[in-house]
Coordinates of C-alpha atoms and ligand atoms in Angstrom, one line a residue:
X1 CA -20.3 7.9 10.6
X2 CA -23.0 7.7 7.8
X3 CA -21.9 7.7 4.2
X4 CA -22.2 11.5 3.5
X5 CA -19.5 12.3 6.1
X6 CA -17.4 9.6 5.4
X7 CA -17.2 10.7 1.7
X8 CA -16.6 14.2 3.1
X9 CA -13.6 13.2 5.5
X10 CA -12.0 10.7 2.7
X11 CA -12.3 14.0 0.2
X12 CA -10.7 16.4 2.2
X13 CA -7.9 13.9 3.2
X14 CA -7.5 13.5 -0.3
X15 CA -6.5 17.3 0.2
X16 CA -4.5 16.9 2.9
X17 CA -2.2 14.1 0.8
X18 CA -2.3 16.3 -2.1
X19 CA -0.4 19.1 -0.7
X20 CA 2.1 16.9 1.2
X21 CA 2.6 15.4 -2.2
X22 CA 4.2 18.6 -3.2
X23 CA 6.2 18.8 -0.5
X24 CA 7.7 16.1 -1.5
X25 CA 7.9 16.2 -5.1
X26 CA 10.0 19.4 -4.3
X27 CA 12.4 17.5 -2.3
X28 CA 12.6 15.1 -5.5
X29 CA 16.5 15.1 -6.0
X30 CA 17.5 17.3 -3.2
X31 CA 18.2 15.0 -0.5
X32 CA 21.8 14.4 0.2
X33 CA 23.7 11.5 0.9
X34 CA 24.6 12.4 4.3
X35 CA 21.0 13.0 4.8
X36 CA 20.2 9.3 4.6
X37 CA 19.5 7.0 7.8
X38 CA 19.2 3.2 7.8
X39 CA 16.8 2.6 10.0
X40 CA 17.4 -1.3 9.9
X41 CA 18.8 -3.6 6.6
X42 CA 18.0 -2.1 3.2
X43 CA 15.2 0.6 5.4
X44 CA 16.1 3.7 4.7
X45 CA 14.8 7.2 5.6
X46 CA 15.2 11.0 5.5
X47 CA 14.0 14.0 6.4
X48 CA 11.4 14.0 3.7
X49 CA 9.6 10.8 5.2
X50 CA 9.8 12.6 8.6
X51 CA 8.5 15.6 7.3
X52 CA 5.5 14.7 5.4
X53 CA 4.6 12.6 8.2
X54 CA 4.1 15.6 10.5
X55 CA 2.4 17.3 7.8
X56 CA 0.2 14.7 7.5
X57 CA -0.9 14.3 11.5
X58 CA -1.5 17.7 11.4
X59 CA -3.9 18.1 8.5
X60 CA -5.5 14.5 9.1
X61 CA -5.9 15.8 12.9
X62 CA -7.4 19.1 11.8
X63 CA -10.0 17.1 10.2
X64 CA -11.1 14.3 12.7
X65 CA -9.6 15.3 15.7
X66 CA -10.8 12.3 18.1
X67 CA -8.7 9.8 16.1
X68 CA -5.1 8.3 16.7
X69 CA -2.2 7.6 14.9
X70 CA -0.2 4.9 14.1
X71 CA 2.5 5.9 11.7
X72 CA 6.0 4.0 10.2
X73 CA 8.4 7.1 11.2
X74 CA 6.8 7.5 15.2
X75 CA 6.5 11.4 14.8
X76 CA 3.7 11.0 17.0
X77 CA 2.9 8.4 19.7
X78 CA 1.0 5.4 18.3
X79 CA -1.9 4.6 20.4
X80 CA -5.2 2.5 20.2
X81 CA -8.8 4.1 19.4
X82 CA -12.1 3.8 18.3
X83 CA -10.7 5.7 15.2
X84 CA -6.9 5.2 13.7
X85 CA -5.2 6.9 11.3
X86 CA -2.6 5.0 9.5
X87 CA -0.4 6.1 7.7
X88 CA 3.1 5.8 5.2
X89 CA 4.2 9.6 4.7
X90 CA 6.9 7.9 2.1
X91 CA 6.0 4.3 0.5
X92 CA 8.7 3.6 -2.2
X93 CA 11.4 5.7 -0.4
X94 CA 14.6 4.1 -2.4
X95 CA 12.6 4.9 -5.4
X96 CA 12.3 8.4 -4.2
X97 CA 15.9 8.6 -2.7
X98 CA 17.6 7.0 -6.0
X99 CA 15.4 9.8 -8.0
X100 CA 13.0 6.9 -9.7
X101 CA 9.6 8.2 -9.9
X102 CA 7.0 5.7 -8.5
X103 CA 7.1 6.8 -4.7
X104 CA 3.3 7.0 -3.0
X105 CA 2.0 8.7 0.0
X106 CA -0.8 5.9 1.6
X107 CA -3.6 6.5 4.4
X108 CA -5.9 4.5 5.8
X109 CA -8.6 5.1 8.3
X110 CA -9.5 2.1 10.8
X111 CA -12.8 2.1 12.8
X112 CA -12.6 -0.5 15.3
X113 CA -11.2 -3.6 13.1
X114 CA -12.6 -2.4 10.0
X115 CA -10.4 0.3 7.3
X116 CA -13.3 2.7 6.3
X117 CA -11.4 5.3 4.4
X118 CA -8.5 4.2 2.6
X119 CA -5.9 6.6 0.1
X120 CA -3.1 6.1 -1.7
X121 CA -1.9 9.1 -3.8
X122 CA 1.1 9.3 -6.3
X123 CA 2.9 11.9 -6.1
X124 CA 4.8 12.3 -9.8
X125 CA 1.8 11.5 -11.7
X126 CA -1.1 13.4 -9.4
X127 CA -2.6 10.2 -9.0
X128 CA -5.0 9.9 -6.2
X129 CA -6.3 6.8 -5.3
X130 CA -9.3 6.8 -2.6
X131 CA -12.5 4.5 -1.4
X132 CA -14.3 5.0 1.8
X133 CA -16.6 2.3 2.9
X134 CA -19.3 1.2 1.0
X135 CA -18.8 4.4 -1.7
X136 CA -16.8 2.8 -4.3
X137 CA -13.2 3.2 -5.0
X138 CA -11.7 5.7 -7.8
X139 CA -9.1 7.6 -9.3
X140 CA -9.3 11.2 -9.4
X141 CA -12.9 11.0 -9.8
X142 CA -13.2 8.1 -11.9
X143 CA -14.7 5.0 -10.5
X144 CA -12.3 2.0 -11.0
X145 CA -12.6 -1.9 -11.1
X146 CA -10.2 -5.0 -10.9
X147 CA -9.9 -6.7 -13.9
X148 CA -12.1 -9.5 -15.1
X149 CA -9.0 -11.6 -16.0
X150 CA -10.0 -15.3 -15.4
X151 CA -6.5 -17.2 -17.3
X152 CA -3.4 -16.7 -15.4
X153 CA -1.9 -16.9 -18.7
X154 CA -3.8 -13.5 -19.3
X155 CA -2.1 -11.9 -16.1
X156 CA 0.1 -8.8 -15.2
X157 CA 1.4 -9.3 -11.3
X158 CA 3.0 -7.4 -8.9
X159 CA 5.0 -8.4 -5.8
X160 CA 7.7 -6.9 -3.5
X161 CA 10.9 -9.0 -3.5
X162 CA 12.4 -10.1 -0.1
X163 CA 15.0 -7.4 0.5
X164 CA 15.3 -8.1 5.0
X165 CA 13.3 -11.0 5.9
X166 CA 15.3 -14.4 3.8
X167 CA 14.0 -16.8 5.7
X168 CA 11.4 -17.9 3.2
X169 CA 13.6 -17.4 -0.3
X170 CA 13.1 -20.9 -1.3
X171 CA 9.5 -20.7 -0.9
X172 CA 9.1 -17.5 -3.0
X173 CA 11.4 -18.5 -5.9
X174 CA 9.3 -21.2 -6.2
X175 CA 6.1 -19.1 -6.7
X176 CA 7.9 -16.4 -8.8
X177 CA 9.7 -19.4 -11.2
X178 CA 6.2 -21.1 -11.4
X179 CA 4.3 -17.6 -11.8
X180 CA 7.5 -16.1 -14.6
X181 CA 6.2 -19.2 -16.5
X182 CA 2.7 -18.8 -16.8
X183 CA 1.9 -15.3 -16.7
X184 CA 2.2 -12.1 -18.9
X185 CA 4.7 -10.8 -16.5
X186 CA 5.8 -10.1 -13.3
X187 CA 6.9 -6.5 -11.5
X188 CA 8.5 -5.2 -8.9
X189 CA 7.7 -1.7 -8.8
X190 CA 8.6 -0.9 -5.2
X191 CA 5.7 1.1 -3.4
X192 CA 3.5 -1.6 -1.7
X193 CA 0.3 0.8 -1.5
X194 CA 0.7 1.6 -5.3
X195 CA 0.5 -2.2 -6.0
X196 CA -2.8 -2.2 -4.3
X197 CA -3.5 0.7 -6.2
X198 CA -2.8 -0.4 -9.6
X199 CA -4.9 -3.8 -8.4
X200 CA -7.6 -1.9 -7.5
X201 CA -7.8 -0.1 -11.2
X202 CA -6.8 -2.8 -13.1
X203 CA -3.3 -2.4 -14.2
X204 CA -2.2 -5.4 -12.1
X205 CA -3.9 -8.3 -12.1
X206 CA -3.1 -9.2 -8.7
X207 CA -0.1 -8.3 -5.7
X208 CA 1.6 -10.5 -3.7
X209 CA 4.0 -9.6 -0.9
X210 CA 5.5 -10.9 2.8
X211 CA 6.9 -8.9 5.6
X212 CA 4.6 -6.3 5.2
X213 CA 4.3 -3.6 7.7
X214 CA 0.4 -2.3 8.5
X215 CA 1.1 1.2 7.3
X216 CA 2.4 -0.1 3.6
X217 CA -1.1 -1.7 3.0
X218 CA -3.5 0.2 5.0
X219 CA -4.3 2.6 2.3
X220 CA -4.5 0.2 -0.5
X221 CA -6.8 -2.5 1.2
X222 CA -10.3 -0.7 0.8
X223 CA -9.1 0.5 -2.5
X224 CA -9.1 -3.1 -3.9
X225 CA -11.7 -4.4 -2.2
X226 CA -14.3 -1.1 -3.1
X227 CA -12.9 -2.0 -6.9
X228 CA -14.7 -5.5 -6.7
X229 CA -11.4 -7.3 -5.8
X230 CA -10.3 -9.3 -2.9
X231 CA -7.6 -10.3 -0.5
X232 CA -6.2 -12.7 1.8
X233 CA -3.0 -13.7 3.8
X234 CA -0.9 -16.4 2.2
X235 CA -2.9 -19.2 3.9
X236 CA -6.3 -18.3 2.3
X237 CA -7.4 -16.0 6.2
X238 CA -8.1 -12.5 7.2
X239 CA -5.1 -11.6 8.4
X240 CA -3.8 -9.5 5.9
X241 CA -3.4 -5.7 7.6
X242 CA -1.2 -6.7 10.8
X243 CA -0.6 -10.3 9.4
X244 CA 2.6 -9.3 7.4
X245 CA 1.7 -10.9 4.1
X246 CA -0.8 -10.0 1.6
X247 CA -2.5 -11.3 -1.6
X248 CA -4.4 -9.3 -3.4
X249 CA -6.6 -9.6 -6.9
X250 CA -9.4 -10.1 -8.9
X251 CA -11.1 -13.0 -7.2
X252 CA -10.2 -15.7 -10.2
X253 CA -6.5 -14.7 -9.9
X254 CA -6.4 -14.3 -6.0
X255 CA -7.9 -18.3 -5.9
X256 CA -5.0 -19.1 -8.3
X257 CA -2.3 -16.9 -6.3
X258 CA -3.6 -19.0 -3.2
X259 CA -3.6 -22.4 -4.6
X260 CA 0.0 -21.7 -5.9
X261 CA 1.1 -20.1 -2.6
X262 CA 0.3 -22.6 -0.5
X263 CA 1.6 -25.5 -2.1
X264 CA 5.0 -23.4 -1.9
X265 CA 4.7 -21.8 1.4
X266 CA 2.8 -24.6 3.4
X267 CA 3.2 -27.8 1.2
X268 CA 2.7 -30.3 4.0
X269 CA -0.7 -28.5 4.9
Ligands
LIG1 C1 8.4 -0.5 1.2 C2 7.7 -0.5 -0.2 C3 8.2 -1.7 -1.0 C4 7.9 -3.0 -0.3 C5 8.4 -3.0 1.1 C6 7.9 -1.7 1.9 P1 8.8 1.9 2.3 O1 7.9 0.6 1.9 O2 6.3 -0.5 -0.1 O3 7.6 -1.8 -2.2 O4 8.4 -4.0 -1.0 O5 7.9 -4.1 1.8 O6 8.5 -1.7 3.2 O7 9.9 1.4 3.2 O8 9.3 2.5 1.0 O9 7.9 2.8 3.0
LIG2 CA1 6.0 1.4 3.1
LIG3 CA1 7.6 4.6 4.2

């Protein structure tokens, strides 16, 4: 695909998103409790997630209709393909079902091994986050940036606290307790793809998260890495989209995040 049609395709996504945003900013309130599944501890989903997902294999086919899917709710059958959709119709759904408003709707487009187009759009604020490949990244038609942050002193971060996956508690305190005393601040905002968003345009200094599913960072991976920023999995490699653990910032701060990570994580390594 050369760059004119890629920046075409990630446009009229954008589209796509944009009107299953209102779908589910109208359901914003209306879902009842009996409406709720848990899907496995703390995962919880509803029609709305179900919904917008078919919404969003429709449009997305509409518009590239030689891709697959791979999506978190299995509306449609995952399979392999040159090109993959991949896609969160919902990230941040106990924010959405307990009514707080920072819930995202995140796309990404893989080619091969590579994420070419990647979207993450919020759906309260109209926010829409987008990159394709070697285009840039932006914001509803602003270009954006990381930050140029180099102190950790200096540093806003997100991460995702462990709300399944325990095993590693001990591990994580110790980078949150080390992190709480030499940063600005930490958050926990709860939409994984909006982390990488806010990366990408500089309102996070960096993200950190584990047990991390594909879909929740496949839209926000090109964003921070078309913003000028970088990423890796907690022991320094590549394997950050299928890997289950991300860390994501300005390159100063990811090199810091690492460091600090490792010697929590891995400290006999
Ligand atoms: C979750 C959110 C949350 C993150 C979890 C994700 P969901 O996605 O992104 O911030 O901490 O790891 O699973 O379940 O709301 O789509
Ligand atoms: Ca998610
Ligand atoms: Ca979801």
């Amino acid at each position: 695909m050369n760059q004119d049609t890629l920046k075409n395709l990630c446009i009229e996504s954008c589209e796509v998103i944009r009107e299953v945003g209102i779908f589910i900013k109208h359901e914003l309130g209306k879902v009842q409790a009996s409406a709720i599944e848990t899907k496995a501890l703390n995962s919880l989903v509803s029609y709305v997630d179900k919904e917008a997902e078919k919404q969003l294999v429709k449009g997305l086919n509409a518009l590239l209709p030689e891709a697959t899917f791979l999506t978190e709710e299995e509306t449609v059958k995952s399979e392999a393909g040159e090109y993959q959709w991949i896609i969160d119709p919902l990230d941040g759904t106990t924010n959405f079902l307990h009514q707080l408003p920072f819930f995202s709707v995140s796309v990404g487009l893989q080619h091969k091994e590579e994420i070419i187009i990647g979207i993450v759009y919020e759906v309260n604020r109209k926010e829409c986050f987008y990159a394709w490949k070697g285009g840039g990244a932006f914001l509803n038609d602003k270009k954006i940036q990381v930050t140029k942050t180099a102190q950790l002193g200096d540093t806003l971060i997100a991460t995702g606290f462990p709300y399944y996956d325990y095993e590693h508690m001990q591990a994580y305190l110790g980078v949150l307790e080390n992190l709480m005393r030499n940063t600005r601040g930490l958050r926990r905002l709860g939409s994984a793809a909006l982390d990488l968003a806010y990366v990408a345009c500089g309102r996070f200094d960096a993200y950190f998260e584990y047990s991390l599913n594909a879909w929740d960072v496949a839209g926000g991976i090109l964003l921070v890495k078309e913003a000028g920023g970088e990423l890796s999995d907690f022991k320094g490699g590549d394997d950050y989209l299928f890997g289950r653990q991300l860390i994501a910032g300005n390159p100063q701060i990811l090199k810091a995040l690492q460091g600090l990570i490792r010697e929590n994580f891995y400290p006999n390594s």
